[in-house]
Each structure stands twice: as structure tokens, then as C-alpha cells.
């Protein structure tokens, strides 16, 4: 959404922070005991089955598929099947149970203040049943957008009001809690430009 708003002339007023960083990435996962390696995809007879969250999920669909394409993987030819499960929890369960071979989950940026793996947070001790095949490139986290239909003065006023909101600790904490993020930072213009190429 942030990328599309920027494309239409709107702006991202604030970028969210997760794990202390504005970008995040995706981890591509398989079962811990599976010998699957991404560099071997398309070079053997094996055609793994993939399960993704949904077509609009950055870390659960767009980032991992873009990563595979960058590796030269022809997804249609290499993957035996792709399906959408609707949530990270459902995707992880399908791989653990053997109903799919690879999936992806959100993960902290490489330079995050608090390194975290989404699958470990969601699965707890069962995370040991999965193995990370690769980390994708990083992308900006989500943000609060201002419509391109706003008059420039109104957009500037709203952006300033949001910026002032962050200066008041209780208000900043409430805003972060509302969006389930660590906090917010001001967004630089065009920060989401690269994301549009993945959509």
C-alpha cells in the first residue's frame, strides 16, 4: 500500500519500527531434516511444494518469490505446487506436518537492534523443527500514508501533527500499540520505490 500511494503522488508520513529497525526481511524455511538447498533448485528432479501466506504479504509471498527469481529459479517450472494458506501460522504448520516443503516468514533486519525470527516467535520450541534456507533482501516496514488526494497544505499539516505526536511519549506509545509496532520514524520520500517492482 505504501508503494502504491507513493506511485500515485501521496506520501508516507511515518515508517514503523520493528525490532528497533525500519526495514525487515523474510526467512525462507524448510523442515529441519530436509536436505533441500536453494542452490540446487532446478538442477535435480526434486520439485518442492511451496505454501505462502497470501499474494499481498511482503514477507510471506512477495519477498521470498523475488529472492528465488533472483537466484534464477523459474518458479513455474521448479515448484511442484504453490498454495496460499492465509496466515504465517498455517504456512509453518503445513511445512512441519509435511504437507508443503518451503514457506517464508517475517524476520528482523540484519542490523536490527533486537535480532528476531518471526517463525521462532510464532512456534516457540517447535521452531527447532524448521531450518532457514535463506534470508531475502530487506524492505521498508509498513507506514502511515497520506492520500494523494489531500491538498498539499492539508498533507503538510497532517504530517506535522503526526511528527508532534511522536514527541509526546505517552502518545507515541499509544500510536505504536495501535499498530502493533515498536514505534515510528519519519519516512524519507521515495523510501518504498523499490517495493513497487515486487508487486
Short mmCIF file of C-alpha atoms in Angstrom, two decimals:
data_model
loop_
_atom_site.label_atom_id
_atom_site.label_comp_id
_atom_site.label_asym_id
_atom_site.label_seq_id
_atom_site.Cartn_x
_atom_site.Cartn_y
_atom_site.Cartn_z
CA UNK A 1 0.00 0.00 0.00
CA UNK A 2 2.81 2.43 0.87
CA UNK A 3 4.45 1.83 -2.52
CA UNK A 4 1.18 2.33 -4.38
CA UNK A 5 0.39 5.55 -2.51
CA UNK A 6 3.83 6.92 -3.36
CA UNK A 7 3.37 5.96 -7.01
CA UNK A 8 0.11 7.93 -7.10
CA UNK A 9 1.71 11.05 -5.65
CA UNK A 10 0.87 10.54 -1.98
CA UNK A 11 3.43 10.22 0.75
CA UNK A 12 4.36 8.01 3.65
CA UNK A 13 4.32 10.26 6.71
CA UNK A 14 5.75 7.74 9.18
CA UNK A 15 7.54 4.40 8.85
CA UNK A 16 7.06 1.82 11.55
CA UNK A 17 9.94 0.32 13.53
CA UNK A 18 10.02 -3.37 14.28
CA UNK A 19 12.73 -4.90 16.42
CA UNK A 20 14.29 -1.46 16.55
CA UNK A 21 14.79 -1.04 12.79
CA UNK A 22 12.77 0.43 9.89
CA UNK A 23 13.49 -2.38 7.39
CA UNK A 24 12.74 -6.07 7.76
CA UNK A 25 13.19 -9.17 5.62
CA UNK A 26 11.86 -12.65 5.11
CA UNK A 27 13.33 -16.01 6.02
CA UNK A 28 12.72 -18.91 3.62
CA UNK A 29 12.19 -22.11 5.59
CA UNK A 30 12.03 -25.88 5.21
CA UNK A 31 11.83 -28.77 7.68
CA UNK A 32 14.95 -29.18 9.80
CA UNK A 33 15.68 -32.66 8.47
CA UNK A 34 15.09 -31.80 4.81
CA UNK A 35 18.23 -31.76 2.63
CA UNK A 36 16.73 -29.15 0.33
CA UNK A 37 19.09 -26.34 -0.73
CA UNK A 38 18.04 -23.34 -2.79
CA UNK A 39 21.13 -23.50 -5.00
CA UNK A 40 20.01 -26.97 -6.12
CA UNK A 41 16.54 -25.92 -7.22
CA UNK A 42 16.03 -26.67 -10.89
CA UNK A 43 19.19 -28.82 -11.05
CA UNK A 44 17.66 -32.01 -9.78
CA UNK A 45 14.45 -33.94 -10.22
CA UNK A 46 13.04 -32.73 -6.94
CA UNK A 47 10.27 -30.17 -7.24
CA UNK A 48 9.34 -28.80 -3.82
CA UNK A 49 5.86 -27.66 -2.82
CA UNK A 50 5.59 -24.09 -1.54
CA UNK A 51 3.00 -22.59 0.76
CA UNK A 52 2.70 -18.80 1.08
CA UNK A 53 0.55 -16.50 3.22
CA UNK A 54 -1.29 -14.53 0.52
CA UNK A 55 -0.47 -12.56 -2.62
CA UNK A 56 -0.30 -9.25 -0.71
CA UNK A 57 2.09 -10.42 2.01
CA UNK A 58 5.57 -8.91 1.59
CA UNK A 59 7.43 -11.37 3.79
CA UNK A 60 5.06 -14.27 3.23
CA UNK A 61 4.90 -14.10 -0.59
CA UNK A 62 6.49 -11.20 -2.50
CA UNK A 63 9.97 -11.11 -0.92
CA UNK A 64 10.64 -14.88 -0.96
CA UNK A 65 9.42 -15.32 -4.53
CA UNK A 66 11.53 -12.35 -5.67
CA UNK A 67 14.54 -13.88 -3.89
CA UNK A 68 14.05 -17.19 -5.70
CA UNK A 69 13.71 -15.43 -9.06
CA UNK A 70 16.97 -13.53 -8.35
CA UNK A 71 18.64 -16.92 -7.86
CA UNK A 72 17.48 -17.86 -11.35
CA UNK A 73 14.67 -20.13 -10.20
CA UNK A 74 11.82 -20.44 -12.69
CA UNK A 75 9.05 -20.79 -10.13
CA UNK A 76 6.54 -22.32 -12.53
CA UNK A 77 8.99 -24.97 -13.70
CA UNK A 78 10.76 -25.74 -10.42
CA UNK A 79 7.97 -25.73 -7.86
CA UNK A 80 5.62 -28.67 -7.98
CA UNK A 81 2.85 -26.62 -6.40
CA UNK A 82 2.21 -23.27 -4.77
CA UNK A 83 -0.70 -22.56 -2.50
CA UNK A 84 -1.89 -19.82 -0.17
CA UNK A 85 -2.69 -20.66 3.45
CA UNK A 86 -3.82 -17.26 4.71
CA UNK A 87 -1.55 -16.89 7.75
CA UNK A 88 2.05 -17.43 8.82
CA UNK A 89 0.92 -19.94 11.43
CA UNK A 90 -0.89 -22.05 8.83
CA UNK A 91 2.11 -21.98 6.47
CA UNK A 92 4.53 -23.04 9.19
CA UNK A 93 2.22 -25.86 10.26
CA UNK A 94 1.97 -27.17 6.69
CA UNK A 95 5.74 -27.42 6.40
CA UNK A 96 6.18 -29.02 9.82
CA UNK A 97 3.46 -31.57 9.05
CA UNK A 98 4.98 -32.38 5.65
CA UNK A 99 2.12 -31.00 3.56
CA UNK A 100 4.50 -28.47 1.97
CA UNK A 101 8.28 -28.22 1.65
CA UNK A 102 9.06 -24.49 1.81
CA UNK A 103 7.47 -21.36 3.18
CA UNK A 104 8.54 -17.93 4.39
CA UNK A 105 8.07 -15.80 7.47
CA UNK A 106 8.88 -12.25 8.57
CA UNK A 107 12.26 -11.69 10.17
CA UNK A 108 14.22 -8.82 11.67
CA UNK A 109 16.66 -6.87 9.51
CA UNK A 110 20.29 -7.99 9.62
CA UNK A 111 21.24 -4.86 11.60
CA UNK A 112 18.16 -4.85 13.86
CA UNK A 113 18.72 -3.77 17.45
CA UNK A 114 16.99 -6.97 18.59
CA UNK A 115 17.55 -9.90 16.20
CA UNK A 116 14.32 -11.87 15.91
CA UNK A 117 12.89 -14.55 13.68
CA UNK A 118 9.15 -14.46 13.23
CA UNK A 119 8.84 -18.23 12.94
CA UNK A 120 10.61 -18.66 16.31
CA UNK A 121 8.22 -16.22 17.95
CA UNK A 122 5.18 -17.93 16.45
CA UNK A 123 6.27 -21.52 17.09
CA UNK A 124 8.20 -21.36 20.35
CA UNK A 125 10.05 -24.67 20.97
CA UNK A 126 8.69 -26.16 17.73
CA UNK A 127 10.82 -23.67 15.77
CA UNK A 128 13.62 -26.24 16.06
CA UNK A 129 11.65 -28.35 13.57
CA UNK A 130 12.39 -25.82 10.82
CA UNK A 131 15.60 -24.65 9.13
CA UNK A 132 16.36 -21.32 7.45
CA UNK A 133 17.33 -21.80 3.80
CA UNK A 134 17.97 -18.12 3.13
CA UNK A 135 17.19 -14.57 4.12
CA UNK A 136 15.76 -12.27 1.48
CA UNK A 137 16.72 -8.69 0.74
CA UNK A 138 15.35 -6.16 3.18
CA UNK A 139 12.40 -3.88 2.52
CA UNK A 140 10.80 -0.98 4.39
CA UNK A 141 8.30 -1.79 7.09
CA UNK A 142 4.75 -0.54 6.79
CA UNK A 143 3.79 3.02 7.47
CA UNK A 144 1.12 5.67 7.85
CA UNK A 145 0.26 7.12 4.45
CA UNK A 146 -1.25 10.41 3.31
CA UNK A 147 -3.54 10.23 0.31
CA UNK A 148 -2.50 11.84 -2.98
CA UNK A 149 -5.97 13.46 -2.96
CA UNK A 150 -5.06 15.63 0.02
CA UNK A 151 -4.30 19.24 -0.74
CA UNK A 152 -0.58 19.94 -0.18
CA UNK A 153 -1.31 22.22 2.81
CA UNK A 154 -3.54 19.62 4.46
CA UNK A 155 -0.94 16.88 3.87
CA UNK A 156 1.77 19.07 5.41
CA UNK A 157 -0.44 19.81 8.44
CA UNK A 158 -1.23 16.14 8.99
CA UNK A 159 2.43 15.13 8.65
CA UNK A 160 3.41 17.81 11.17
CA UNK A 161 0.68 16.69 13.59
CA UNK A 162 1.93 13.10 13.40
CA UNK A 163 5.51 14.24 13.93
CA UNK A 164 4.47 16.22 17.03
CA UNK A 165 2.55 13.18 18.29
CA UNK A 166 5.81 11.23 18.34
CA UNK A 167 7.41 13.87 20.56
CA UNK A 168 4.98 13.09 23.40
CA UNK A 169 6.00 9.76 24.92
CA UNK A 170 2.52 8.53 26.03
CA UNK A 171 1.03 9.44 22.64
CA UNK A 172 3.90 7.80 20.77
CA UNK A 173 3.46 4.63 22.83
CA UNK A 174 -0.29 4.59 22.16
CA UNK A 175 0.25 5.02 18.43
CA UNK A 176 2.82 2.20 18.40
CA UNK A 177 0.48 -0.09 20.36
CA UNK A 178 -2.38 0.68 17.95
CA UNK A 179 -0.26 -0.53 15.01
CA UNK A 180 1.48 -3.32 16.99
CA UNK A 181 4.98 -1.94 16.28
CA UNK A 182 7.92 -0.75 18.38
CA UNK A 183 7.48 2.84 17.27
CA UNK A 184 7.64 5.16 14.27
CA UNK A 185 10.21 7.27 12.46
CA UNK A 186 9.80 9.90 9.78
CA UNK A 187 9.87 8.46 6.26
CA UNK A 188 12.15 9.72 3.53
CA UNK A 189 10.44 10.46 0.18
CA UNK A 190 10.61 7.52 -2.21
CA UNK A 191 11.55 5.02 0.51
CA UNK A 192 9.12 2.47 -0.95
CA UNK A 193 10.07 2.91 -4.59
CA UNK A 194 11.82 -0.49 -4.84
CA UNK A 195 8.83 -2.26 -3.30
CA UNK A 196 6.66 -1.36 -6.29
CA UNK A 197 8.82 -3.61 -8.50
CA UNK A 198 7.79 -6.64 -6.43
CA UNK A 199 4.05 -6.08 -6.70
#
